[in-house]
């Protein structure tokens, strides 16, 4: 009985801990400079803390064993050390030293990793040298704007690897928090100020992760907080530039498929465009996710697989998948109409 319980515990621990190994989602697999430094701080402080625990437990056990009443006798009075300067200096200086060991690198990296002076730098033509992405968090989706490039997108954040990417973080409704566990963070998105930081995505680590990292909202923000996911496509610089060019030259698709044409009509008739922009130019609607390039998105609603089936389910009853979202509770569209709308949305792709 005892043995099987132990085995069960070990087995479930293995299953549980296996979740920590996902390269796309784990702070334990740092995939860039910021995550590296944060991982170092994590391990360094854990090391110090475990050493303290280890030493204390050892001394405690020795004392417990050596000074048992049974061994030293009922009447034994131990050596009195009250007021010993030597001992007091030892147990004051060791903790001070340890706290300093924890504090110095923590403070150093807090300032170093928060250094965003690079986002102000411009080249001779006055163009910004670094890539800046403006992130707006909304219940329960993410808007990404590239002010220097004149484009915007939602849910899938596209960034180049091997360079610092600066972020300006804000929220439109309540407080959220922007977190890409593998790359570092997290930082709150607030409604009343803009927070800034940078992340770096290591080309090799990104490659190992299939050039895709998972992003999370890390601040309880409502009933669908847990579904407020986004994806980070971290791709080599050349590919990133191709993507930017495709987005800058984005054209609405010329539809030939009848189903998709019907879907486009439904999109107009149902006023979907009142909230959803369908082209990536800066200045589009920010009321709901931008749908340009939707056909190339990794997910529907941030966490469902991006296929027609899930898209239809989502459009039909969004509230089943993201309770409290601002679309509507249930759509009156028929199954055929949903099929057409999904076909249209899937046809929205950059680089055609
Ligand atoms: Cu947004 Cu939690």
Coordinates of C-alpha atoms and ligand atoms in Angstrom, one line a residue:
X1 CA 0.0 0.0 0.0
X2 CA 2.7 2.4 1.1
X3 CA 4.9 1.5 -1.9
X4 CA 2.1 2.0 -4.4
X5 CA 1.3 5.4 -2.9
X6 CA 4.9 6.4 -3.2
X7 CA 5.1 5.2 -6.8
X8 CA 1.9 7.1 -7.6
X9 CA 3.4 10.3 -6.1
X10 CA 6.6 9.9 -8.1
X11 CA 4.6 9.2 -11.3
X12 CA 2.3 12.2 -10.9
X13 CA 5.3 14.4 -10.0
X14 CA 7.0 13.3 -13.2
X15 CA 3.9 14.1 -15.2
X16 CA 3.6 17.4 -13.4
X17 CA 7.2 18.5 -13.8
X18 CA 7.2 17.3 -17.5
X19 CA 5.1 20.4 -18.1
X20 CA 8.0 22.6 -17.2
X21 CA 10.0 21.4 -20.2
X22 CA 8.1 23.1 -23.0
X23 CA 10.7 25.1 -25.0
X24 CA 8.0 27.4 -26.2
X25 CA 6.6 28.3 -22.8
X26 CA 9.2 27.7 -20.1
X27 CA 11.3 30.1 -18.0
X28 CA 13.5 27.0 -17.4
X29 CA 14.4 27.1 -21.1
X30 CA 15.6 30.7 -21.5
X31 CA 15.6 31.7 -25.2
X32 CA 17.2 35.1 -25.1
X33 CA 19.4 37.5 -23.2
X34 CA 16.7 38.8 -20.8
X35 CA 15.4 35.3 -20.0
X36 CA 19.0 34.1 -19.5
X37 CA 19.8 36.8 -16.9
X38 CA 16.5 36.2 -15.2
X39 CA 17.2 32.4 -15.2
X40 CA 20.6 33.1 -13.7
X41 CA 19.1 35.2 -10.9
X42 CA 16.5 32.5 -10.2
X43 CA 19.1 29.7 -10.0
X44 CA 21.6 31.9 -8.1
X45 CA 19.1 32.9 -5.4
X46 CA 17.8 29.3 -5.2
X47 CA 21.4 28.1 -4.7
X48 CA 22.0 30.5 -1.8
X49 CA 18.7 29.7 -0.2
X50 CA 19.2 25.9 -0.5
X51 CA 22.7 26.2 0.9
X52 CA 21.3 28.1 3.9
X53 CA 18.6 25.5 4.4
X54 CA 21.1 22.6 4.1
X55 CA 23.6 24.1 6.6
X56 CA 20.9 24.9 9.1
X57 CA 19.4 21.4 8.9
X58 CA 22.8 19.8 9.3
X59 CA 23.6 21.9 12.4
X60 CA 20.2 21.3 13.8
X61 CA 20.5 17.5 13.4
X62 CA 23.9 17.4 14.9
X63 CA 22.8 19.4 17.9
X64 CA 19.6 17.3 18.3
X65 CA 21.7 14.2 18.3
X66 CA 24.7 15.2 20.4
X67 CA 22.8 17.0 23.2
X68 CA 20.1 14.5 23.9
X69 CA 19.1 14.4 27.6
X70 CA 19.6 10.6 27.4
X71 CA 23.2 11.1 26.4
X72 CA 24.3 14.1 28.4
X73 CA 22.3 13.4 31.6
X74 CA 19.3 15.1 33.2
X75 CA 21.2 17.8 35.1
X76 CA 23.7 18.8 32.5
X77 CA 23.8 22.6 32.0
X78 CA 25.4 23.4 28.7
X79 CA 28.2 26.0 28.3
X80 CA 26.7 29.5 28.6
X81 CA 27.5 31.7 25.6
X82 CA 25.2 34.7 26.1
X83 CA 26.9 37.9 25.0
X84 CA 29.6 36.1 23.1
X85 CA 31.0 38.7 20.7
X86 CA 32.5 36.1 18.4
X87 CA 29.2 34.3 17.9
X88 CA 27.2 37.4 17.5
X89 CA 29.6 38.7 14.8
X90 CA 29.3 35.4 13.0
X91 CA 25.6 35.2 12.9
X92 CA 25.1 38.8 12.0
X93 CA 27.8 39.0 9.3
X94 CA 26.8 35.8 7.4
X95 CA 23.2 36.9 6.7
X96 CA 24.4 40.4 5.8
X97 CA 26.9 38.9 3.3
X98 CA 24.2 36.6 1.9
X99 CA 21.7 39.4 1.5
X100 CA 24.3 41.5 -0.3
X101 CA 25.0 38.5 -2.6
X102 CA 21.3 38.4 -3.5
X103 CA 20.9 42.2 -3.7
X104 CA 23.9 43.2 -5.9
X105 CA 23.1 41.1 -9.0
X106 CA 19.4 41.6 -8.6
X107 CA 19.6 45.4 -8.5
X108 CA 22.2 45.4 -11.2
X109 CA 20.1 43.4 -13.6
X110 CA 16.9 45.2 -12.7
X111 CA 18.4 48.4 -14.0
X112 CA 20.3 46.7 -16.9
X113 CA 17.3 44.9 -18.2
X114 CA 15.1 47.9 -17.7
X115 CA 17.4 50.1 -19.8
X116 CA 15.3 51.3 -22.7
X117 CA 17.5 54.2 -23.9
X118 CA 18.1 52.2 -27.1
X119 CA 14.5 52.8 -28.3
X120 CA 15.2 56.6 -28.6
X121 CA 18.3 56.1 -30.9
X122 CA 17.9 57.2 -34.5
X123 CA 20.2 56.8 -37.5
X124 CA 21.5 59.7 -39.8
X125 CA 18.2 59.8 -41.7
X126 CA 16.3 60.2 -38.4
X127 CA 14.9 56.7 -38.6
X128 CA 14.7 54.7 -35.3
X129 CA 17.5 52.2 -35.0
X130 CA 15.6 49.7 -32.9
X131 CA 12.3 47.9 -33.5
X132 CA 9.6 49.2 -31.2
X133 CA 6.3 47.4 -30.8
X134 CA 3.4 49.1 -29.1
X135 CA 1.3 46.5 -27.2
X136 CA -2.2 47.1 -26.2
X137 CA -3.8 44.5 -23.9
X138 CA -7.6 44.2 -24.1
X139 CA -10.2 41.9 -22.5
X140 CA -9.1 39.3 -23.8
X141 CA -6.9 39.9 -26.8
X142 CA -3.7 41.6 -27.8
X143 CA -3.1 44.4 -30.3
X144 CA 0.4 44.9 -31.7
X145 CA 1.4 48.1 -33.5
X146 CA 4.7 48.8 -35.2
X147 CA 4.9 52.6 -35.2
X148 CA 8.1 52.8 -37.2
X149 CA 6.7 50.5 -39.9
X150 CA 3.2 51.7 -40.2
X151 CA 1.5 48.4 -39.6
X152 CA -0.5 46.7 -36.9
X153 CA -1.7 43.2 -36.1
X154 CA -3.3 41.2 -33.4
X155 CA -2.8 38.0 -31.4
X156 CA 0.3 36.8 -33.4
X157 CA 3.3 39.0 -32.5
X158 CA 6.0 38.8 -35.2
X159 CA 9.6 39.7 -34.2
X160 CA 13.1 39.3 -35.6
X161 CA 15.6 37.1 -33.7
X162 CA 19.1 38.2 -32.7
X163 CA 18.3 41.9 -31.8
X164 CA 16.7 43.8 -29.0
X165 CA 13.0 44.4 -29.6
X166 CA 11.6 47.2 -27.5
X167 CA 8.0 47.1 -26.2
X168 CA 5.7 49.9 -25.1
X169 CA 3.0 48.3 -23.0
X170 CA -0.5 49.7 -22.2
X171 CA -4.0 48.4 -21.6
X172 CA -7.3 49.7 -22.9
X173 CA -9.6 48.5 -20.2
X174 CA -8.2 46.9 -17.1
X175 CA -4.7 45.9 -15.9
X176 CA -3.2 43.0 -17.8
X177 CA 0.4 41.7 -17.9
X178 CA 2.6 40.9 -20.9
X179 CA 4.6 37.7 -20.5
X180 CA 6.6 35.6 -22.9
X181 CA 8.0 33.1 -20.4
X182 CA 10.7 31.7 -22.7
X183 CA 12.0 35.2 -23.5
X184 CA 11.6 37.0 -20.2
X185 CA 9.3 39.4 -18.4
X186 CA 6.8 39.9 -17.2
X187 CA 5.6 43.5 -17.2
X188 CA 2.2 44.9 -16.4
X189 CA 0.1 46.7 -19.0
X190 CA -1.7 49.6 -17.3
X191 CA -4.4 52.0 -18.3
X192 CA -2.8 55.1 -16.9
X193 CA 0.8 54.8 -17.9
X194 CA 3.1 53.2 -20.5
X195 CA 5.6 50.6 -19.4
X196 CA 8.7 49.9 -21.4
X197 CA 11.2 47.1 -21.6
X198 CA 12.9 45.0 -24.2
X199 CA 13.3 41.3 -25.0
X200 CA 15.7 39.4 -27.2
X201 CA 15.1 36.2 -29.0
X202 CA 18.1 34.0 -29.5
X203 CA 18.2 32.7 -33.2
X204 CA 19.3 29.2 -32.2
X205 CA 16.9 28.8 -29.3
X206 CA 14.1 30.2 -31.5
X207 CA 14.9 27.6 -34.1
X208 CA 14.8 24.8 -31.6
X209 CA 11.3 26.0 -30.5
X210 CA 10.1 26.0 -34.1
X211 CA 10.3 29.8 -34.2
X212 CA 7.2 30.0 -32.0
X213 CA 6.8 31.1 -28.4
X214 CA 3.7 31.3 -26.3
X215 CA 2.7 34.5 -24.6
X216 CA 0.4 34.9 -21.7
X217 CA -1.6 37.4 -19.8
X218 CA -0.1 37.2 -16.3
X219 CA -2.5 39.4 -14.4
X220 CA -6.0 38.3 -13.4
X221 CA -8.2 40.4 -15.6
X222 CA -11.6 38.8 -15.8
X223 CA -13.3 35.4 -16.4
X224 CA -11.3 34.7 -19.5
X225 CA -7.9 35.7 -18.1
X226 CA -6.6 32.1 -18.6
X227 CA -7.5 32.2 -22.3
X228 CA -5.8 35.5 -23.0
X229 CA -2.9 33.9 -24.9
X230 CA -0.9 35.2 -27.8
X231 CA 1.8 33.7 -29.9
X232 CA 5.3 35.1 -30.7
X233 CA 6.7 34.2 -34.1
X234 CA 10.4 34.9 -33.7
X235 CA 11.9 34.6 -37.1
X236 CA 15.3 35.5 -38.7
X237 CA 15.8 39.1 -39.7
X238 CA 15.4 38.5 -43.5
X239 CA 12.1 36.6 -43.0
X240 CA 10.9 39.4 -40.7
X241 CA 11.7 42.0 -43.4
X242 CA 9.8 39.9 -45.9
X243 CA 6.8 39.7 -43.6
X244 CA 6.9 43.5 -43.0
X245 CA 7.0 44.1 -46.8
X246 CA 4.1 41.7 -47.3
X247 CA 2.1 43.5 -44.6
X248 CA 3.0 47.0 -46.0
X249 CA 1.8 45.9 -49.4
X250 CA -1.1 44.1 -48.1
X251 CA -4.1 43.9 -50.4
X252 CA -7.5 42.6 -49.6
X253 CA -7.8 39.2 -51.4
X254 CA -9.4 39.1 -54.9
X255 CA -11.9 36.4 -54.1
X256 CA -12.8 33.8 -56.8
X257 CA -14.3 31.2 -54.5
X258 CA -18.1 31.7 -54.2
X259 CA -18.2 30.6 -50.6
X260 CA -15.6 33.2 -49.6
X261 CA -17.5 35.9 -51.6
X262 CA -20.7 35.1 -49.8
X263 CA -18.6 35.3 -46.5
X264 CA -17.3 38.7 -47.5
X265 CA -20.9 39.9 -48.0
X266 CA -21.9 38.5 -44.6
X267 CA -19.0 40.3 -43.0
X268 CA -20.3 43.6 -44.4
X269 CA -24.0 42.8 -43.7
X270 CA -23.4 41.9 -40.1
X271 CA -21.2 45.0 -39.5
X272 CA -18.2 43.0 -38.4
X273 CA -16.0 45.7 -40.0
X274 CA -17.3 48.2 -37.4
X275 CA -15.0 46.6 -34.9
X276 CA -12.6 44.5 -36.9
X277 CA -10.1 46.1 -39.3
X278 CA -9.2 43.8 -42.1
X279 CA -6.1 45.5 -43.4
X280 CA -2.9 46.1 -41.4
X281 CA -2.3 49.8 -41.9
X282 CA -1.8 51.8 -38.8
X283 CA -4.8 53.6 -37.6
X284 CA -7.4 50.9 -38.0
X285 CA -10.1 50.0 -35.5
X286 CA -8.8 49.0 -32.1
X287 CA -12.1 47.8 -30.8
X288 CA -11.5 44.2 -31.7
X289 CA -8.6 42.1 -33.1
X290 CA -7.3 43.2 -36.5
X291 CA -8.1 40.4 -39.0
X292 CA -5.5 41.1 -41.7
X293 CA -3.5 38.0 -42.4
X294 CA -5.9 36.0 -40.3
X295 CA -5.4 33.0 -42.6
X296 CA -1.8 32.8 -41.4
X297 CA -2.6 33.1 -37.7
X298 CA -1.5 30.3 -35.4
X299 CA -4.7 30.2 -33.4
X300 CA -8.4 31.2 -33.4
X301 CA -9.2 33.4 -30.3
X302 CA -5.6 33.0 -29.1
X303 CA -5.8 29.4 -28.1
X304 CA -8.0 27.3 -30.4
X305 CA -6.4 25.6 -33.4
X306 CA -6.8 27.8 -36.5
X307 CA -9.0 25.7 -38.7
X308 CA -12.5 26.2 -40.2
X309 CA -14.2 23.9 -37.6
X310 CA -12.9 25.9 -34.6
X311 CA -13.4 29.2 -36.3
X312 CA -17.1 28.4 -37.0
X313 CA -17.6 27.3 -33.4
X314 CA -16.0 30.5 -32.2
X315 CA -18.1 32.8 -34.4
X316 CA -21.2 30.9 -33.4
X317 CA -20.8 31.0 -29.6
X318 CA -17.7 33.0 -28.6
X319 CA -18.9 33.2 -25.0
X320 CA -18.5 29.4 -24.7
X321 CA -14.8 29.8 -25.4
X322 CA -14.0 33.1 -23.9
X323 CA -16.6 34.0 -21.3
X324 CA -17.0 37.7 -20.9
X325 CA -15.5 38.7 -24.3
X326 CA -17.1 41.7 -26.0
X327 CA -18.2 40.1 -29.3
X328 CA -21.6 38.7 -28.5
X329 CA -23.0 35.7 -26.7
X330 CA -24.4 33.8 -29.7
X331 CA -24.6 34.5 -33.4
X332 CA -27.9 34.0 -35.4
X333 CA -25.9 32.9 -38.4
X334 CA -26.8 29.5 -39.9
X335 CA -24.2 26.8 -40.4
X336 CA -23.9 27.5 -44.1
X337 CA -23.4 31.2 -43.3
X338 CA -20.7 30.4 -40.7
X339 CA -19.0 28.2 -43.3
X340 CA -19.0 31.1 -45.8
X341 CA -17.7 33.6 -43.2
X342 CA -15.0 31.2 -42.1
X343 CA -13.9 30.6 -45.8
X344 CA -13.7 34.4 -46.2
X345 CA -11.6 34.9 -43.0
X346 CA -9.3 32.1 -43.9
X347 CA -8.6 33.8 -47.3
X348 CA -7.2 36.9 -45.6
X349 CA -3.5 36.3 -46.0
X350 CA -0.5 38.6 -46.5
X351 CA 1.9 38.1 -49.4
X352 CA -0.6 37.2 -52.0
Ligands
LIG1 CU1 -5.6 39.9 -19.4 CU2 -5.3 38.4 -17.6

